[in-house]
Coordinates of C-alpha atoms in Angstrom, one line a residue:
Chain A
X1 CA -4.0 25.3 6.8
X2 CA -2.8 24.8 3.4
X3 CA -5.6 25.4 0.6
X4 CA -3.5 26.8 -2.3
X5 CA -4.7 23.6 -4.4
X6 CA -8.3 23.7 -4.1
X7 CA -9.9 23.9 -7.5
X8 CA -7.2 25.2 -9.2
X9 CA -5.7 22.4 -11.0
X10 CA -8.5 19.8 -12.8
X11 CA -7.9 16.4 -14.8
X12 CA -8.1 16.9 -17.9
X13 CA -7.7 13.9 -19.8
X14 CA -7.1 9.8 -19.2
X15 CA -5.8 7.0 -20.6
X16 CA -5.0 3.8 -20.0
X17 CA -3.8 0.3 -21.8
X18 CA -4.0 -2.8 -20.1
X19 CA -3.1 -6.4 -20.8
X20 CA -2.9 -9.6 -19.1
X21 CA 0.8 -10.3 -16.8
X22 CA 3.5 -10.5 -19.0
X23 CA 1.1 -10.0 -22.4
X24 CA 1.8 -6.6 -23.1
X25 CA 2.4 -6.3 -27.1
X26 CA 4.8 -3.7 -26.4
X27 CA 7.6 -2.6 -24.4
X28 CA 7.2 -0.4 -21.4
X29 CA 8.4 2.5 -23.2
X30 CA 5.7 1.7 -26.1
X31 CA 2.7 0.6 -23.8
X32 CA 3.8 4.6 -21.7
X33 CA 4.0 6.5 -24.6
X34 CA 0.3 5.1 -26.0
X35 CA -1.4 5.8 -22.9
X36 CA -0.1 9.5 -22.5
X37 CA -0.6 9.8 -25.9
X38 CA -4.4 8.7 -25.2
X39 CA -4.9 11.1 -22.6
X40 CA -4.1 14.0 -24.7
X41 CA -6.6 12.9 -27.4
X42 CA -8.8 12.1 -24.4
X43 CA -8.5 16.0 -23.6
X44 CA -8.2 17.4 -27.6
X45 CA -3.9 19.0 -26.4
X46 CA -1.3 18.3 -28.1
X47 CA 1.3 15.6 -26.8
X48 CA 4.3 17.8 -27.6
X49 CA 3.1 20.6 -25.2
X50 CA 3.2 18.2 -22.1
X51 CA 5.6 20.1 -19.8
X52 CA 5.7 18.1 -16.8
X53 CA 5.9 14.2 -15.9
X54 CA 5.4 13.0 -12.3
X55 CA 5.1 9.0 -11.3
X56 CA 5.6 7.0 -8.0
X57 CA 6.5 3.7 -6.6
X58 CA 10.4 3.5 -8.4
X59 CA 8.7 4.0 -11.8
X60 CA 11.4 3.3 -14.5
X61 CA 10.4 5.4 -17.1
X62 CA 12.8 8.6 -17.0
X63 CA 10.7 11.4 -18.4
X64 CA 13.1 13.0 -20.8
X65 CA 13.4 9.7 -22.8
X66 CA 9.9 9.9 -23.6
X67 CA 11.0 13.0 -25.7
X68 CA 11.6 11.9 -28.9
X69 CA 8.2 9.5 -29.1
X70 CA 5.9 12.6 -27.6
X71 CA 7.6 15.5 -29.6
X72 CA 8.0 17.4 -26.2
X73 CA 9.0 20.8 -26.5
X74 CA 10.5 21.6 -23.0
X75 CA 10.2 19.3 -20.0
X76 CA 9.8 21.8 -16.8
X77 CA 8.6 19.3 -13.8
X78 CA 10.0 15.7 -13.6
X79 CA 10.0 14.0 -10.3
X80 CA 8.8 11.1 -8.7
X81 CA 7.6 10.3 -5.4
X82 CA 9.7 8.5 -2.8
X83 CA 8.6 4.9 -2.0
X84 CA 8.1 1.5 -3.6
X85 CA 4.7 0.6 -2.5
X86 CA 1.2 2.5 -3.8
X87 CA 1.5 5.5 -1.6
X88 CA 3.1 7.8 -3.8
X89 CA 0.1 7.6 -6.1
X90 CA -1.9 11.0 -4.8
X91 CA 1.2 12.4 -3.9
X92 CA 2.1 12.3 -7.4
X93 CA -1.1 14.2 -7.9
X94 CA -0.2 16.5 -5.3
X95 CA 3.3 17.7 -6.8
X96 CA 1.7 17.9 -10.6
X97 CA -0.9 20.2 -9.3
X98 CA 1.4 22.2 -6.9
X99 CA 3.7 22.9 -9.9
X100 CA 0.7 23.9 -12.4
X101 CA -1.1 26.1 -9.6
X102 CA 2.2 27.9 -8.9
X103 CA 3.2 28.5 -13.0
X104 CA 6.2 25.9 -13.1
X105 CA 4.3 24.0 -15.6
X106 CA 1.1 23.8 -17.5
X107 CA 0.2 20.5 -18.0
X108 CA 1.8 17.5 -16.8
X109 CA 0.7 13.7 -17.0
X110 CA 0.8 11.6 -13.8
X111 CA 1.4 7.9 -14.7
X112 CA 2.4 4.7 -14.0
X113 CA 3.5 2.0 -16.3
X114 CA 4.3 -1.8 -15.7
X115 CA 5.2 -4.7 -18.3
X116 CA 6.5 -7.6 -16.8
X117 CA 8.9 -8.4 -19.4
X118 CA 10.7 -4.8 -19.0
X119 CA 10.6 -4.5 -15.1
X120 CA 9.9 -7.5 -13.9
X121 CA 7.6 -8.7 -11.1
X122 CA 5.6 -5.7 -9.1
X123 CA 5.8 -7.6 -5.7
X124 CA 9.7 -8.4 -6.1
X125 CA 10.3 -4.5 -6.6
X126 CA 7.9 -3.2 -3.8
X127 CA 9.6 -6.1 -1.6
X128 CA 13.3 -5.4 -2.5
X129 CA 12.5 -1.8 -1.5
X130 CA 11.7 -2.6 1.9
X131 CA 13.0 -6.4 2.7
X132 CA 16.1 -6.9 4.8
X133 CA 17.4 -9.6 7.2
X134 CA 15.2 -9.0 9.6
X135 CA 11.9 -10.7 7.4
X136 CA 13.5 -12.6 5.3
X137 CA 15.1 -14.6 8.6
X138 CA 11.1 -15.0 9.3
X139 CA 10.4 -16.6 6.1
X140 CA 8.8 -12.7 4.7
X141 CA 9.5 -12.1 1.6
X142 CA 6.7 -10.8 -0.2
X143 CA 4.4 -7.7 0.2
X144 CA 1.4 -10.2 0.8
X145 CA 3.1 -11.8 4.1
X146 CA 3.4 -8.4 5.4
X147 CA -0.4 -7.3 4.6
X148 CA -1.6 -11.0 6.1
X149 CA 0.3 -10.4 9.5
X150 CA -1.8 -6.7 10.0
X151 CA -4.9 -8.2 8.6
X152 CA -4.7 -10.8 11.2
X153 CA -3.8 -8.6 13.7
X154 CA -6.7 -6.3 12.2
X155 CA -9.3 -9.1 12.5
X156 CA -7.9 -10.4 16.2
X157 CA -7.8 -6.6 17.8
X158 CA -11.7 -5.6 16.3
X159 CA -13.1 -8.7 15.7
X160 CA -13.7 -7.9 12.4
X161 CA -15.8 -10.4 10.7
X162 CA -14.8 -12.8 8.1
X163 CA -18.2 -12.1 6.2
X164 CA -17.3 -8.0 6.4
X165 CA -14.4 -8.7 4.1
X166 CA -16.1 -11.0 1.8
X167 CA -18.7 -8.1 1.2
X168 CA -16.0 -6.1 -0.1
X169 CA -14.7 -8.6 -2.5
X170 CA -18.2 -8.9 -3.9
X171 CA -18.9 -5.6 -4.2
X172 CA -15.7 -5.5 -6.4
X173 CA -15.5 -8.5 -8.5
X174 CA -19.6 -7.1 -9.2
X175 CA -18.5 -3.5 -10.5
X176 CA -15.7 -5.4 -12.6
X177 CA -18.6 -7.8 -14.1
X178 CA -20.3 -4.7 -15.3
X179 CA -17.2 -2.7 -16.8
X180 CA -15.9 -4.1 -20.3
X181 CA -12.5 -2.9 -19.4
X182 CA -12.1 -4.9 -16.4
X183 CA -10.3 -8.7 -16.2
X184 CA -13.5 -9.8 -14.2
X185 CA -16.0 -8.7 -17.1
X186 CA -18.7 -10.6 -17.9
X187 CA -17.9 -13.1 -15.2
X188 CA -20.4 -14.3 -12.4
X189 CA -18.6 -14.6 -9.1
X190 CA -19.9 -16.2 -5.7
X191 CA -18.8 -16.6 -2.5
X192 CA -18.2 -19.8 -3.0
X193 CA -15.7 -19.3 -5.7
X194 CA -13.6 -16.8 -3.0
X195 CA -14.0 -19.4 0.3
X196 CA -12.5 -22.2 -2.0
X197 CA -9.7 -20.1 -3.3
X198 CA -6.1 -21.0 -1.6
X199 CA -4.5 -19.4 1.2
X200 CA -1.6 -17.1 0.3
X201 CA -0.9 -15.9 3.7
X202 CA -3.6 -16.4 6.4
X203 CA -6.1 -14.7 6.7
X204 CA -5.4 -13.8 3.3
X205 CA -7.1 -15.9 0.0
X206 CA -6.0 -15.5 -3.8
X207 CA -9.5 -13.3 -3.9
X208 CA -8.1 -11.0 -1.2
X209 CA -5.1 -10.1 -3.2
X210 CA -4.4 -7.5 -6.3
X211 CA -3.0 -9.4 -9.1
X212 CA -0.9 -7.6 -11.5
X213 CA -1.5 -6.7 -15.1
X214 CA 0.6 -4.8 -17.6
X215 CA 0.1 -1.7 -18.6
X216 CA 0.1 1.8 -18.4
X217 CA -2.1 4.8 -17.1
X218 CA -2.0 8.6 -17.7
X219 CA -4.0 11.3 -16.4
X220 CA -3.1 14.8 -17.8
X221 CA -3.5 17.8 -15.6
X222 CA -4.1 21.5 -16.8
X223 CA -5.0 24.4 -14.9
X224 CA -8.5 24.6 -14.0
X225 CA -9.2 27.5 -16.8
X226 CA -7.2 25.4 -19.2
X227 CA -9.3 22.2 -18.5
X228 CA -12.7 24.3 -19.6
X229 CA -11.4 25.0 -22.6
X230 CA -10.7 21.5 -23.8
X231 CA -12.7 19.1 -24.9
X232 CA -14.0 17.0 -21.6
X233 CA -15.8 18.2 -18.3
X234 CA -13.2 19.1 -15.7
X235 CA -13.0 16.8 -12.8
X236 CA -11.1 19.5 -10.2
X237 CA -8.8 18.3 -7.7
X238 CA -9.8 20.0 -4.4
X239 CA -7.0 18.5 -2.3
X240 CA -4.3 16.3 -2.0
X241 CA -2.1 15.3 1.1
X242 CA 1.2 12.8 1.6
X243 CA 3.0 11.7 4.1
X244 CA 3.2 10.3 8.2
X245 CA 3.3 11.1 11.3
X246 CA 5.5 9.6 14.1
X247 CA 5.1 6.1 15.0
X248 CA 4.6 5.4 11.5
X249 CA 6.9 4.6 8.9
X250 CA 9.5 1.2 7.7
X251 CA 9.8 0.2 11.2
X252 CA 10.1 -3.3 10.7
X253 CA 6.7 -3.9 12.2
X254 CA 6.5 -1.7 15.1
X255 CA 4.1 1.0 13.8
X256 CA 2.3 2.5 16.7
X257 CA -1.1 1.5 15.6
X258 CA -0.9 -1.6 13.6
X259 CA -4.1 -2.1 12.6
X260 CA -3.9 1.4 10.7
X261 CA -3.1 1.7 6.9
X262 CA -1.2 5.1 7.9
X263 CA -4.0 7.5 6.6
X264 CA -5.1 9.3 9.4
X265 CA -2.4 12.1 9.1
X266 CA -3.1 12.3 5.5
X267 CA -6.9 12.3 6.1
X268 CA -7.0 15.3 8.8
X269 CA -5.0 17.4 6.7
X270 CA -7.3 16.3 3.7
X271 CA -10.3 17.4 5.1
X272 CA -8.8 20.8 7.1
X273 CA -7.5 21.9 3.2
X274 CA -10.7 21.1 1.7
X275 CA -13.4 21.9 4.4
X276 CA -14.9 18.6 3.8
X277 CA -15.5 15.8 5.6
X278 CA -16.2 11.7 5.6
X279 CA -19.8 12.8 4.9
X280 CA -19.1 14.6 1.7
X281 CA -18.1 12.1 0.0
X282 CA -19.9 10.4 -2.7
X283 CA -18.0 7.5 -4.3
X284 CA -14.5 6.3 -3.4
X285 CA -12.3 4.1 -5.1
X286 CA -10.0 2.3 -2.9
X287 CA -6.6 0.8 -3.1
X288 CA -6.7 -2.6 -2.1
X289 CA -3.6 -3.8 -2.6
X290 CA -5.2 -6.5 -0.3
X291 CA -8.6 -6.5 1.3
X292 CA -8.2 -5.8 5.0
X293 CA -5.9 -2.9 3.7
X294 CA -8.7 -1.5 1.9
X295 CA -11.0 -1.5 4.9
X296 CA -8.2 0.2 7.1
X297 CA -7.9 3.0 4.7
X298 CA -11.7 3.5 4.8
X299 CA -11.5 3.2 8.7
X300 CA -8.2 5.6 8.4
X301 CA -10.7 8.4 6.8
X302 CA -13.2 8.0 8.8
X303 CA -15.5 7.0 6.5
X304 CA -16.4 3.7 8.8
X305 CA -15.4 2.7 12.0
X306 CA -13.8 -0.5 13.2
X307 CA -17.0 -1.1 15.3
X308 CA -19.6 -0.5 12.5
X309 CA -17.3 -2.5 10.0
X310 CA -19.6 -5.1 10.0
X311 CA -23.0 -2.9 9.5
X312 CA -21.3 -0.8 7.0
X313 CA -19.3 -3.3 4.7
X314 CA -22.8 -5.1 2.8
X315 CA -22.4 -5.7 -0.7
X316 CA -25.6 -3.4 -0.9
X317 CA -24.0 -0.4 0.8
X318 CA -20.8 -0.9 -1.2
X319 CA -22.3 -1.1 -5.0
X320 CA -23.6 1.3 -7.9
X321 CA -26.2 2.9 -8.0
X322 CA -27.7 2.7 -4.6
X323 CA -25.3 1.9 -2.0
X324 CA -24.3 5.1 0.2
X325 CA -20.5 4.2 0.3
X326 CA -20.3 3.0 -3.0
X327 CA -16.7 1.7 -3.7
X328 CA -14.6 0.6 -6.7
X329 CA -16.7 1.7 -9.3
X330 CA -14.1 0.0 -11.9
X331 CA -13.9 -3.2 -10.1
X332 CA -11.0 -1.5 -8.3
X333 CA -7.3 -3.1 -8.2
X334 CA -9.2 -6.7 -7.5
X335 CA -11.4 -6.8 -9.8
X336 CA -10.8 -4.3 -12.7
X337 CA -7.2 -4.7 -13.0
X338 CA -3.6 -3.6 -11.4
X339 CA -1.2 -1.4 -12.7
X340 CA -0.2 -0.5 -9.2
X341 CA -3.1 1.5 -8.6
X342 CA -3.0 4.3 -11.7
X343 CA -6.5 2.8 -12.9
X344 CA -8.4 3.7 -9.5
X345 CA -7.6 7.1 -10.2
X346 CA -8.4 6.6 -13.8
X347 CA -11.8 5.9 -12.4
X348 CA -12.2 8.7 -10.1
X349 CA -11.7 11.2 -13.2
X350 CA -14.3 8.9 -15.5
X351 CA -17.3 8.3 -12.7
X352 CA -17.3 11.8 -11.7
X353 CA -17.6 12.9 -15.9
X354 CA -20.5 10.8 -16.0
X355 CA -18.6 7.7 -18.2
X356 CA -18.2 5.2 -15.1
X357 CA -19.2 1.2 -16.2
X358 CA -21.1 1.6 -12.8
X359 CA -22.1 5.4 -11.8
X360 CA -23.4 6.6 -8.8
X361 CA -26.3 9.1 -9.5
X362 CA -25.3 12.6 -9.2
X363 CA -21.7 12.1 -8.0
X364 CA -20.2 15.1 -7.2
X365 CA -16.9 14.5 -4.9
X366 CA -14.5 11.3 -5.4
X367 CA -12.2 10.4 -2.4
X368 CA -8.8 8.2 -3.9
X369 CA -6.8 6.4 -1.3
X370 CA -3.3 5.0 -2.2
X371 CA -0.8 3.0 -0.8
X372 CA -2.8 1.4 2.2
X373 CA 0.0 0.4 5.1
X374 CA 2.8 2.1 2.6
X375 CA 5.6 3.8 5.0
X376 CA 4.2 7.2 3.2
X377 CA 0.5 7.3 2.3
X378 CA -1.6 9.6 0.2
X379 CA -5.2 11.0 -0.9
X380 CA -7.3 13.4 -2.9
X381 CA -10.5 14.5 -3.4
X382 CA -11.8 15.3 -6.6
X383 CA -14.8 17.2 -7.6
X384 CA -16.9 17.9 -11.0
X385 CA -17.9 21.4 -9.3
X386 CA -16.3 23.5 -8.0
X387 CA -17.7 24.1 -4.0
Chain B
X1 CA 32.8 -8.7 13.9
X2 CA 35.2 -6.0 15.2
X3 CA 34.5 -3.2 16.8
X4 CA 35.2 -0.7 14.1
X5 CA 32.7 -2.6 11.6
X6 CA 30.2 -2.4 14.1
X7 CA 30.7 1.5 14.3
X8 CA 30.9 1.7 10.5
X9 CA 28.2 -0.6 9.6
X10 CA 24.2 0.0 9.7
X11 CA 23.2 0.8 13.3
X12 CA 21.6 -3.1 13.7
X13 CA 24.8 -4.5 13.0
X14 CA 25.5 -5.0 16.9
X15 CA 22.2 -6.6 16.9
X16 CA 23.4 -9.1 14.3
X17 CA 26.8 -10.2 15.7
X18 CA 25.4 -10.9 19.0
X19 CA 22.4 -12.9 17.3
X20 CA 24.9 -15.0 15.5
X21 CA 26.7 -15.5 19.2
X22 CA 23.4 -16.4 21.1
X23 CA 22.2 -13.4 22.4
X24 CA 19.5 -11.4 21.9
X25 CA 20.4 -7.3 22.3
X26 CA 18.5 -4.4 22.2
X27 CA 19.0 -0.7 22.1
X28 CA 17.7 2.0 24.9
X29 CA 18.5 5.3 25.1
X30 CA 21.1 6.0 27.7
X31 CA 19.5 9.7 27.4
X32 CA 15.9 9.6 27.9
X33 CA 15.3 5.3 28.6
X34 CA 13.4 4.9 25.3
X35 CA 13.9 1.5 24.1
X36 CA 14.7 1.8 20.3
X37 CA 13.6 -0.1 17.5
X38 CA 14.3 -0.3 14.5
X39 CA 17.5 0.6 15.9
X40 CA 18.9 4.3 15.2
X41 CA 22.5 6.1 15.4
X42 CA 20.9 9.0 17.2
X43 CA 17.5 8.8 19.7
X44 CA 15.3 11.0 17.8
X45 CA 13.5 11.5 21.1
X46 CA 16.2 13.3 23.1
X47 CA 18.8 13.6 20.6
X48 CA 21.5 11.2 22.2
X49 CA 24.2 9.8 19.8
X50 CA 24.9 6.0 19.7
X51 CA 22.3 4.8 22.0
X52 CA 23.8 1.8 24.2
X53 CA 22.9 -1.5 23.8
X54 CA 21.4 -4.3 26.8
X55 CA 21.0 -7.9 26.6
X56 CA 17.8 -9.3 27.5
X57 CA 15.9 -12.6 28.0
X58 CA 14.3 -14.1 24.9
X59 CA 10.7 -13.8 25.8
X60 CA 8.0 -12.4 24.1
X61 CA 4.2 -12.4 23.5
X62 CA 1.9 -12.6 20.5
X63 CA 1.2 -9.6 19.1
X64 CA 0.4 -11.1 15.4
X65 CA 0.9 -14.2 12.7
X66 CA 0.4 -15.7 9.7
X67 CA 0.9 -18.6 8.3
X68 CA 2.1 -18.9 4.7
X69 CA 1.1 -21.2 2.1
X70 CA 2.1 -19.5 -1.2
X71 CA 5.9 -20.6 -1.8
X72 CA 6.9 -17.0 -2.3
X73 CA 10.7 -16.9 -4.0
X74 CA 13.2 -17.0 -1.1
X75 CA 11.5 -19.5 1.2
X76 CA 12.1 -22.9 -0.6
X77 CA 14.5 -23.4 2.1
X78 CA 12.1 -23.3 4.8
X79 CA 9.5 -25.1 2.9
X80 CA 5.4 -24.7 3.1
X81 CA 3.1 -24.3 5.0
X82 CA 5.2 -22.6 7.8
X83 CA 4.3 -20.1 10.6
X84 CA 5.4 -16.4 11.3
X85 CA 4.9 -15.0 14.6
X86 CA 5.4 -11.1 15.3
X87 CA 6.4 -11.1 18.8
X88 CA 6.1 -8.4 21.8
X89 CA 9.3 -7.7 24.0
X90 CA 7.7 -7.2 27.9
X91 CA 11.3 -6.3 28.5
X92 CA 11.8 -3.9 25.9
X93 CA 8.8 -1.8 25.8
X94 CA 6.8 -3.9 23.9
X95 CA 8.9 -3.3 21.1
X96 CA 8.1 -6.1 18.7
X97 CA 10.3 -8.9 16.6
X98 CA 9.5 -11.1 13.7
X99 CA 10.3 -14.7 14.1
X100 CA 9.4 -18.4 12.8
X101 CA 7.3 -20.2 15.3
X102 CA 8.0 -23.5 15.9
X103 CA 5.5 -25.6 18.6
X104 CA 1.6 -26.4 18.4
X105 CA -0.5 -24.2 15.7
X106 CA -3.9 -24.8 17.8
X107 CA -2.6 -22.6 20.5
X108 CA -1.8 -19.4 17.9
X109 CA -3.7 -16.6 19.6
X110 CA -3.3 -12.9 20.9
X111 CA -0.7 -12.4 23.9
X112 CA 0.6 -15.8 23.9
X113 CA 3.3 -16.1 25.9
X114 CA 6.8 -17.5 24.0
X115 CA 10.0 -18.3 24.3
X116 CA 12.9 -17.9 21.9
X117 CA 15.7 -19.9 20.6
X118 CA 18.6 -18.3 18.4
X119 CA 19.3 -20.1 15.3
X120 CA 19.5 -19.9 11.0
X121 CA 17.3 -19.1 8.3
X122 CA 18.0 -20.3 5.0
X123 CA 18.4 -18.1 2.5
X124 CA 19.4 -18.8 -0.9
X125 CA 22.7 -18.9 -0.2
X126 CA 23.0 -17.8 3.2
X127 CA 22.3 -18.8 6.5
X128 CA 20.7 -15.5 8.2
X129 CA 20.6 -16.1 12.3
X130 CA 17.5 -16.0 13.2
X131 CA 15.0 -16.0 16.5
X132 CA 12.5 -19.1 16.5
X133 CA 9.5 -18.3 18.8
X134 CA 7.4 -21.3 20.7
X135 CA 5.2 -21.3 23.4
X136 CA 6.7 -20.8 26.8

């Protein structure tokens, strides 16, 4: 099995700008350029020796037009990963880190950036990546509809309870209350407010859905003997897997198992490269694109079960500092913000340094799930030791 | 539709000029008896070019719905609330279809057994054709 990654390759530095949907006070381009720029100061490197540039889900930002603004010297990796939906996001990680480890380049920023004004509406673009005559003649024409048909299909096949899902909204909207970075800071939220919300799609609310933001994330990568000679504590990648496996894929609804989010492939191969398992892990930050997605992928990695859903999803078990599958540190994509999912891994590098709003005592391994239900999936693990 | 757009065009296309004519087709491999779907110019099971195409009745069960309240861009000519039903194919495999559901919301549950009716979906400008599931 494939270990060639573990360890070698460690975040470096972060950075992120976010604003309210279609309030961004600059241009894509602009709103980019600030946030790499960020997470080189984050990490004390220069901007100009960035070599490598890797984003996902039909990013528009060509790498070599960022030139001029970052005063790169030579770009040496620049590539994207396949798909219009979250998935790409580890996989992303995955090619950065396979091109530093094997000397193609030695640092390269993973990012994603979104303003509404420049690109337009998120869900239109994931949707006009995968839509075709065959939804649209059913009235589907937005990523939610899809999500809503699985999650009822989720809740009817497991019986999984309304209250389960409710626990996990909670335990997000409760880390976002706590982190003054987050669109939910400062606010009180009850379950009242999420029962009384509108349907989008049953069984989906407003409260079950990500809502976008503009913005733009960067996490720089650096080899892992770079990263401890700059200026923050590494936070290693261990191991990071993409992909499916057949019966999975854009197959116009007939995935083999449709109550999965696709992970399982992705998880075996996670946990073969990195000799860890579910039980390693200390804090995860999940993309929930939309609720029932997020408890797939956490069923996908074995991390619950579909039977002990219900015992396992409690707002206790799922919050900072003393729940043991503490979740969404940031507030996640609900609750924090959505710049289609680049802040969750934001968070994964910041809660295992130690800066998290909400941090789980002695976090030592982060697990990061994108895409959840994408045709192509991914995850890492990240670490602030080395095992 | 003639028959060399149907050879040149995606591999669903035959699927589409028989819906706009009434009847519902689907593909099975003439190689190994897979029923195929989405449908594919080559069964990646037994690697048989051009897999042939069968008509069959327009039944189905429930395998999964939603009903949609949010007037998501595209649907104003359908009009809100309204019902999707994912239906299962008994005589294809189980392969499954996407469909409006027309008939009584109450009985919306797993494995309900449906009939279908062929007709259009409109969609900004165009009138898609279009299975409509109800209850048998």
């Amino acid at each position: 099995m494939a270990n060639g990654l573990m360890g070698k390759v460690a975040a470096a530095g972060v950075g992120v700008l976010q604003y309210k949907r279609a309030g961004a006070p600059y241009g894509e381009r602009g709103v980019l350029t600030r946030a790499i720029v960020a997470a080189c100061e984050d990490a004390g490197l220069d901007p100009a020796d960035v070599d490598g540039f890797v984003s996902y889900g039909d990013d528009h930002n060509q790498p070599d037009r960022l030139m001029p603004e970052l005063g790169t010297k030579e770009i040496r990796l620049s590539t994207s990963v396949w798909g219009g939906g979250g998935g790409g996001l580890l996989g992303a990680f995955e090619l950065a880190a396979m091109a530093i480890a094997t000397g193609q380049c030695k640092a390269a920023v993973v990012f994603r950036a979104l303003v509404q004004g420049n690109s337009g509406r998120l869900s239109s673009a994931v949707m006009a990546h995968h839509v075709n005559n065959h939804f649209v003649a059913a009235g589907i024409t937005a990523p939610a509809q899809i999500c809503a048909l699985r999650a009822m299909r989720m809740a009817l096949q497991h019986n999984l309870p309304q209250e389960a899902v409710e626990q996990l909204v909670l335990a997000d909207y409760y880390h976002g209350s706590r982190n003054p970075e987050a669109v939910s800071y400062g606010q009180q939220f009850d379950i009242e407010t999420y029962r009384k919300s509108r349907w989008i799609a049953e069984p989906l609310r407003l409260f079950d859905c990500s809502r976008e933001n503009d913005g733009a994330g960067a996490i720089l990568l650096v080899s892992a003997e770079h990263a401890r000679d700059l200026k923050q504590k590494p936070v290693y990648l261990l191991g990071a897997a993409t992909g499916a496996e057949k019966g999975w894929g854009d197959l116009l609804e007939n995935d083999d198992d449709y109550t999965s989010t696709g992970f399982e492939p992705v998880a075996r191969r996670l946990w073969e490269m990195t000799g860890l398992g579910p039980r390693d892990i200390d804090v995860t930050q999940l993309y929930e694109n939309f609720t029932y997605q997020g408890i797939s992928s956490l069923v996908g990695h074995g991390l619950i079960s579909w039977e002990s859903a219900a015992e396992d999803l409690k707002f206790d078990n799922l919050i900072a500092p003393s729940g043991k599958l503490p979740v969404n540190t940031s507030g996640g994509n609900l609750a924090q913000g959505f710049i289609h999912g680049i802040n969750i891994a934001v968070e994964a590098v910041r809660q295992l340094r130690g800066q998290s709003a909400n941090p789980v005592p002695d976090a030592r391994t982060c697990l990061v799930c994108g895409g959840p239900g994408s045709p192509i999936n991914s995850s890492a693990i990240f670490a602030n030791e080395l095992p | 539709m003639d028959d060399a757009a149907l050879r040149t065009g995606p591999a669903d296309a035959p699927y589409w000029h028989a819906l706009s004519e009434g009847r519902l087709i689907m593909q099975k491999c003439q190689g190994c008896g897979e029923w195929k779907w989405p449908a594919v110019s080559r069964c990646g099971d037994c690697g048989t070019w051009e897999p042939e195409w069968h008509e069959i009745a327009l039944e189905g069960k429930l395998f999964s719905w939603t009903r949609t309240w949010h007037p998501f861009g595209g649907t104003e000519g359908i009009g809100t609330p309204f019902v999707t039903v994912l239906a299962y194919l008994p005589h294809a495999r189980d392969r499954r279809l996407l469909g409006l559901y027309e008939g009584d919301e109450s009985l919306l549950a797993l494995d309900l057994p449906l009939v279908g009716r062929i007709a259009t979906t409109r969609f900004g400008d165009e009138d898609i054709p279009a299975i409509r599931w109800l209850p048998a």
